[in-house]
CSV table of C-alpha atoms in Angstrom, one decimal:
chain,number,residue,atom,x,y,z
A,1,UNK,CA,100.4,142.1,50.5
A,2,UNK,CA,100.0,140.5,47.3
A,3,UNK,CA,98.9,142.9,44.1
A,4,UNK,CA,98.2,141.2,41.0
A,5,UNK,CA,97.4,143.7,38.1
A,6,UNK,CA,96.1,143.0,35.1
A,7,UNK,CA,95.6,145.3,31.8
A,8,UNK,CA,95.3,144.7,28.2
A,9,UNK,CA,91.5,143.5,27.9
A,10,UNK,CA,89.1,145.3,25.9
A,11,UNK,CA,87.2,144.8,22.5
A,12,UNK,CA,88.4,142.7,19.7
A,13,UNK,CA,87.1,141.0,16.4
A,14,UNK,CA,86.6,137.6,15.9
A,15,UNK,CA,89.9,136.3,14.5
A,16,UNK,CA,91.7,139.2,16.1
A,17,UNK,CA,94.6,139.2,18.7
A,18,UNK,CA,95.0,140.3,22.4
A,19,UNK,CA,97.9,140.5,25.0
A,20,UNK,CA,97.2,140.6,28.6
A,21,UNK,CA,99.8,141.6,31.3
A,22,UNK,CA,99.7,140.7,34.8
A,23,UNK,CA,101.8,143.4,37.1
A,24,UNK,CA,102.8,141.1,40.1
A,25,UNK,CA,104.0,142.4,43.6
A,26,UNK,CA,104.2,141.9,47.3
A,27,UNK,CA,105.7,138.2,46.9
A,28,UNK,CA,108.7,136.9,45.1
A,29,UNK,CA,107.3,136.1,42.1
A,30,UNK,CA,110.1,134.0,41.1
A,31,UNK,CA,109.1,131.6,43.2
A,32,UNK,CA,105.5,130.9,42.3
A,33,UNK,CA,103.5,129.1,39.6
A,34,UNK,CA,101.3,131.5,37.8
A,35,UNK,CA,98.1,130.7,35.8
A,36,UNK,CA,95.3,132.6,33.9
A,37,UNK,CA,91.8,131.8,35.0
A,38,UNK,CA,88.6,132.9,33.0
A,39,UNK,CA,84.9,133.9,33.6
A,40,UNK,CA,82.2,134.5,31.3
A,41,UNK,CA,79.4,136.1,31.8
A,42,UNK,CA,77.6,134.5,34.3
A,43,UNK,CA,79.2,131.7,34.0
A,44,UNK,CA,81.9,129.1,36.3
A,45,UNK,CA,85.4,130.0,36.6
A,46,UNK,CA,87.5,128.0,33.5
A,47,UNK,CA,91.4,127.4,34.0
A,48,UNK,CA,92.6,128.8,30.9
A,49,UNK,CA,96.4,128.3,31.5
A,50,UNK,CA,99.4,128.0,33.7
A,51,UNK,CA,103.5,128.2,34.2
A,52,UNK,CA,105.9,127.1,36.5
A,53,UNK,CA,107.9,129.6,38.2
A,54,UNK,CA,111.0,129.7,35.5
A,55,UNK,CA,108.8,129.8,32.7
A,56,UNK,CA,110.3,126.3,31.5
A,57,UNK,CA,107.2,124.3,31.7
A,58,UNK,CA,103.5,125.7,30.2
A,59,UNK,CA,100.0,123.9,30.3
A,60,UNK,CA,96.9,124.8,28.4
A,61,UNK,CA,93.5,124.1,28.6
A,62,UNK,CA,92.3,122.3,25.5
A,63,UNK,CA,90.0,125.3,24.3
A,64,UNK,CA,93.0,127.5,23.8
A,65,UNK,CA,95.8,124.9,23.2
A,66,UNK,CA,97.6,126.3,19.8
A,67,UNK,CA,95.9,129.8,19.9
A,68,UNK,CA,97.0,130.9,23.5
A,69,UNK,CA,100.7,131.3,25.2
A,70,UNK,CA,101.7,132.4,28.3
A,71,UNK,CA,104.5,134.0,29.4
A,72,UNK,CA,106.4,135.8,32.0
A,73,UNK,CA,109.1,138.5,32.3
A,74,UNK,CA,110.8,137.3,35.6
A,75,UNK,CA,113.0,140.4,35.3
A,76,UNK,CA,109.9,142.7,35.3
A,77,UNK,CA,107.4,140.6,37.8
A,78,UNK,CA,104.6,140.2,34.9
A,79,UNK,CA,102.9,137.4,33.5
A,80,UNK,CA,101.4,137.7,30.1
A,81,UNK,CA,98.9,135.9,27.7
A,82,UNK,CA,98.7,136.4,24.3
A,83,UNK,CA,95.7,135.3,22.4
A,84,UNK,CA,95.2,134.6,19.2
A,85,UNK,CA,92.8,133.8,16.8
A,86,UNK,CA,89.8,135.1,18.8
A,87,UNK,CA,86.2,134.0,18.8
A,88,UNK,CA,83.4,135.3,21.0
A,89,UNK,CA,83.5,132.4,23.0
A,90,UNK,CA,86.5,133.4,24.7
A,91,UNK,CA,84.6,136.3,25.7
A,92,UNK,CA,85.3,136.6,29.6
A,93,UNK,CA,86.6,138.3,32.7
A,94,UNK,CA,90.3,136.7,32.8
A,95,UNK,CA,92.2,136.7,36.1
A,96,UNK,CA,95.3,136.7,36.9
A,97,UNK,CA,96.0,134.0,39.9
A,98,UNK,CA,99.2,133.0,42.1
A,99,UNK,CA,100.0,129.8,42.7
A,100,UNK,CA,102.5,127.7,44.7
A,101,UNK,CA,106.0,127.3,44.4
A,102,UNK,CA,105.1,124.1,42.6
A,103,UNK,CA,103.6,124.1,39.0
A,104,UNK,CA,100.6,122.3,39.9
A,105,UNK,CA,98.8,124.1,42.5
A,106,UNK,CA,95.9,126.0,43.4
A,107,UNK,CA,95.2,129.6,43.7
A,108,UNK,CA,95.6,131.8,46.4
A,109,UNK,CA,95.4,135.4,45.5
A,110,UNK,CA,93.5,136.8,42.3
A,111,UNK,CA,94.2,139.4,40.3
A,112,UNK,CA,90.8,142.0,39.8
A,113,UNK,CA,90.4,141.0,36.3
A,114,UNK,CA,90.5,141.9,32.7
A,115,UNK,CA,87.6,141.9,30.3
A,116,UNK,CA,88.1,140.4,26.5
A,117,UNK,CA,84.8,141.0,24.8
A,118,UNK,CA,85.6,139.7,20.9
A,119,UNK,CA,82.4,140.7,18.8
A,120,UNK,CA,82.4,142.0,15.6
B,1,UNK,CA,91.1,114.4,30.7
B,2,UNK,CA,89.6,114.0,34.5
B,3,UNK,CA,86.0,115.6,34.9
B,4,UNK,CA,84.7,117.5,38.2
B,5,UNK,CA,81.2,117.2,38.8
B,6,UNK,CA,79.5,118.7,41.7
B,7,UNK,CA,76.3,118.6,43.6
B,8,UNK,CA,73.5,119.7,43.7
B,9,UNK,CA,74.0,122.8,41.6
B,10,UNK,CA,72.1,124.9,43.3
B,11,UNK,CA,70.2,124.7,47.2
B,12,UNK,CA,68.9,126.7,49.6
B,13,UNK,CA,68.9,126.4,53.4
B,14,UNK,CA,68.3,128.0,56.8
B,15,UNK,CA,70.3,130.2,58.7
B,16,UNK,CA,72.0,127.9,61.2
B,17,UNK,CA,71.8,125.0,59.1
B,18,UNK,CA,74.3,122.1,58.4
B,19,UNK,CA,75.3,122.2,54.4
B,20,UNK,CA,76.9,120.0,52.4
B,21,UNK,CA,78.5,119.9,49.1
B,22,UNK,CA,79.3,117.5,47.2
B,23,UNK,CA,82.5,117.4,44.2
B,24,UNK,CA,83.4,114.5,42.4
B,25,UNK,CA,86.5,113.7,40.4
B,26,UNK,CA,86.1,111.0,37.4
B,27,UNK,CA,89.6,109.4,38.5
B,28,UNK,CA,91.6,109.6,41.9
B,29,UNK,CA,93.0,112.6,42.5
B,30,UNK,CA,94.5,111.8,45.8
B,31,UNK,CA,94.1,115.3,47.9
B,32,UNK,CA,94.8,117.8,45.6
B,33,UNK,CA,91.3,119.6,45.8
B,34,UNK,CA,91.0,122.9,46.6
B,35,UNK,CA,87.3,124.6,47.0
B,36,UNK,CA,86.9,128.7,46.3
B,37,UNK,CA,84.1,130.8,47.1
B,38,UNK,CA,83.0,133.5,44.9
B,39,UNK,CA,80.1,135.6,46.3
B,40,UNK,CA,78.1,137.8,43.9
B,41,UNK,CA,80.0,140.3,42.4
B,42,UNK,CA,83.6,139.5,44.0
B,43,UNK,CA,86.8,137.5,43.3
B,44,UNK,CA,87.0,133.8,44.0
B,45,UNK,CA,88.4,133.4,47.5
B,46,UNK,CA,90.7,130.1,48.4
B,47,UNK,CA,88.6,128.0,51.1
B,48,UNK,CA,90.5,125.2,51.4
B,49,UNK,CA,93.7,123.3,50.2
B,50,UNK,CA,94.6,120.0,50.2
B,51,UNK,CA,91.2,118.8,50.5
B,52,UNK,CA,91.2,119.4,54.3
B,53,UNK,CA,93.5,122.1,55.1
B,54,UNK,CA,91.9,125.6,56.1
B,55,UNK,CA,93.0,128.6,54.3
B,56,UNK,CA,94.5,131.2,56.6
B,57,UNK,CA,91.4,133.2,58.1
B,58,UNK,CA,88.8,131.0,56.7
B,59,UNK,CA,86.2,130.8,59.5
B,60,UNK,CA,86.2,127.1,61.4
B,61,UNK,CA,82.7,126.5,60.3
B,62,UNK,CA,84.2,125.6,56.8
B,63,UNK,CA,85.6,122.4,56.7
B,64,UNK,CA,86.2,119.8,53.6
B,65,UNK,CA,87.1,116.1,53.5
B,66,UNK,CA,87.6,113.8,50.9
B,67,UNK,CA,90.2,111.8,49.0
B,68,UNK,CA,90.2,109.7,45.4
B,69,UNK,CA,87.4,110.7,43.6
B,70,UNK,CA,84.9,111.9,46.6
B,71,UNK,CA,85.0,115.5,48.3
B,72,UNK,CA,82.9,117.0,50.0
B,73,UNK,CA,83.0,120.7,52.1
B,74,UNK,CA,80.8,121.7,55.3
B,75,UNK,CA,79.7,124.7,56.6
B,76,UNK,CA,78.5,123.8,59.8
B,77,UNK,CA,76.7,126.6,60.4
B,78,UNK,CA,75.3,128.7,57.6
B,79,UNK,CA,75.0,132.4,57.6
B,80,UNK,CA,74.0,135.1,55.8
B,81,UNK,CA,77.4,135.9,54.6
B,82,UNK,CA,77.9,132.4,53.2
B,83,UNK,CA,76.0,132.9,50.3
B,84,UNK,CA,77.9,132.4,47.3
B,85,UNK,CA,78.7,129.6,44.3
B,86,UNK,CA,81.3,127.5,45.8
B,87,UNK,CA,83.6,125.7,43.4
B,88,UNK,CA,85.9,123.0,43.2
B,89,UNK,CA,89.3,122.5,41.6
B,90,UNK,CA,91.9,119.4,41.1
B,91,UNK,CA,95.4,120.5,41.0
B,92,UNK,CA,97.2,117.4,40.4
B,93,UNK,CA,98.1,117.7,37.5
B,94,UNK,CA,97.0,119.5,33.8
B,95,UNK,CA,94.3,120.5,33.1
B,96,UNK,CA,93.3,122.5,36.4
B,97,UNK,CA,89.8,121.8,35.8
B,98,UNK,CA,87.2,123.7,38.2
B,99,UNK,CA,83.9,122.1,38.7
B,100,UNK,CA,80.7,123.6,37.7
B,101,UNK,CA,79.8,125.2,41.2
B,102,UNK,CA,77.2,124.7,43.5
B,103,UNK,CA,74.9,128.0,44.8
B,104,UNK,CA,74.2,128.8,47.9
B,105,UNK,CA,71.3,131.0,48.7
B,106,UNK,CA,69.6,131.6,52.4
């Protein structure tokens, strides 16, 4: 079964910084595309970010191009995003989401969700 | 970019009744559509791939369609458990933009 785990949210500053990590297991994660995927309150799902299975290729939504980068520790099974430069606007919940074994790809198993609230 | 629209944003129907939503890409997309539904409270769930392809457990009375720009997904027959926003996503390349999301109440 797949188990996508994420930790790391909580409250920040505007400006501030924020790492999330994304514990992954029940499928061999070195095979799959992983991406970040954002909701805020009562709002739609945003795609936030994404990486191809090796880690050589990253893709960013505009909104967080330049203060976002995502990561992953093939070794460990965890994907990570690291945010910079936070304003409350990227206040959300942010899931974690398995891909394919290609790059571009949809999601088919979500993580339960961290929540970045940035307010001063 | 490529922008995903969809429609209507929100409707309301009868138990039993034939739905149909609506997602529209700005350029072709070929297939690579997926649609998710995410009922109150709970994680997104993976309806369909590949425009047309049923995810794994999905009940049959979901069914999507579509290629190039137009997509649309069909619940045949709606029930009570069907309520939810449904969503959209292009996956053919960066950025993986979701639509909007249409909501379905009974």
């Amino acid at each position: 079964e797949v188990q996508l785990s994420e930790s790391g949210g909580g409250l920040v500053k505007p400006g501030g910084s924020l790492r999330l990590s994304c514990a992954a297991s029940g499928f061999t994660f070195t095979s799959y595309a992983m991406s970040w995927v954002r909701q805020a309150p009562g709002k739609g799902l945003e795609w936030v970010s994404s990486i191809s299975s090796s880690g050589g290729g990253t893709y960013y939504a505009d909104s967080v191009k330049g203060r976002f980068t995502i990561s992953r520790d093939n070794s460990k099974n965890t994907l990570f995003l690291r945010m910079n430069r936070l304003s409350p606007e990227d206040t959300a919940v942010y899931y974690c989401a398995k891909g394919q074994v290609y790059t571009y790809s949809f999601v088919d198993s979500w993580g339960q969700g961290a929540l970045v609230t940035v307010s001063s | 970019d490529i922008q995903m629209t969809q429609s209507p944003s929100s409707l309301s129907a009868s138990v039993g009744d034939r739905v149909t939503l609506t997602c529209r890409a700005s350029q072709g997309i070929g297939i690579y559509l997926a649609w998710y539904q995410q009922k109150p409270g709970k994680l997104p769930e993976l309806l369909i791939y590949a425009a047309s392809t049923l995810q794994s457990g999905v009940p049959s009375r979901f069914s999507g369609s579509g290629s190039g720009t137009d997509f649309t997904l069909t619940i045949s027959s709606l029930q009570p458990e069907d309520v939810a926003t449904y969503y959209c996503q292009k996956y053919n390349s960066a950025p993986l933009t979701f639509g909007p999301g249409t909501k379905v109440d009974i």
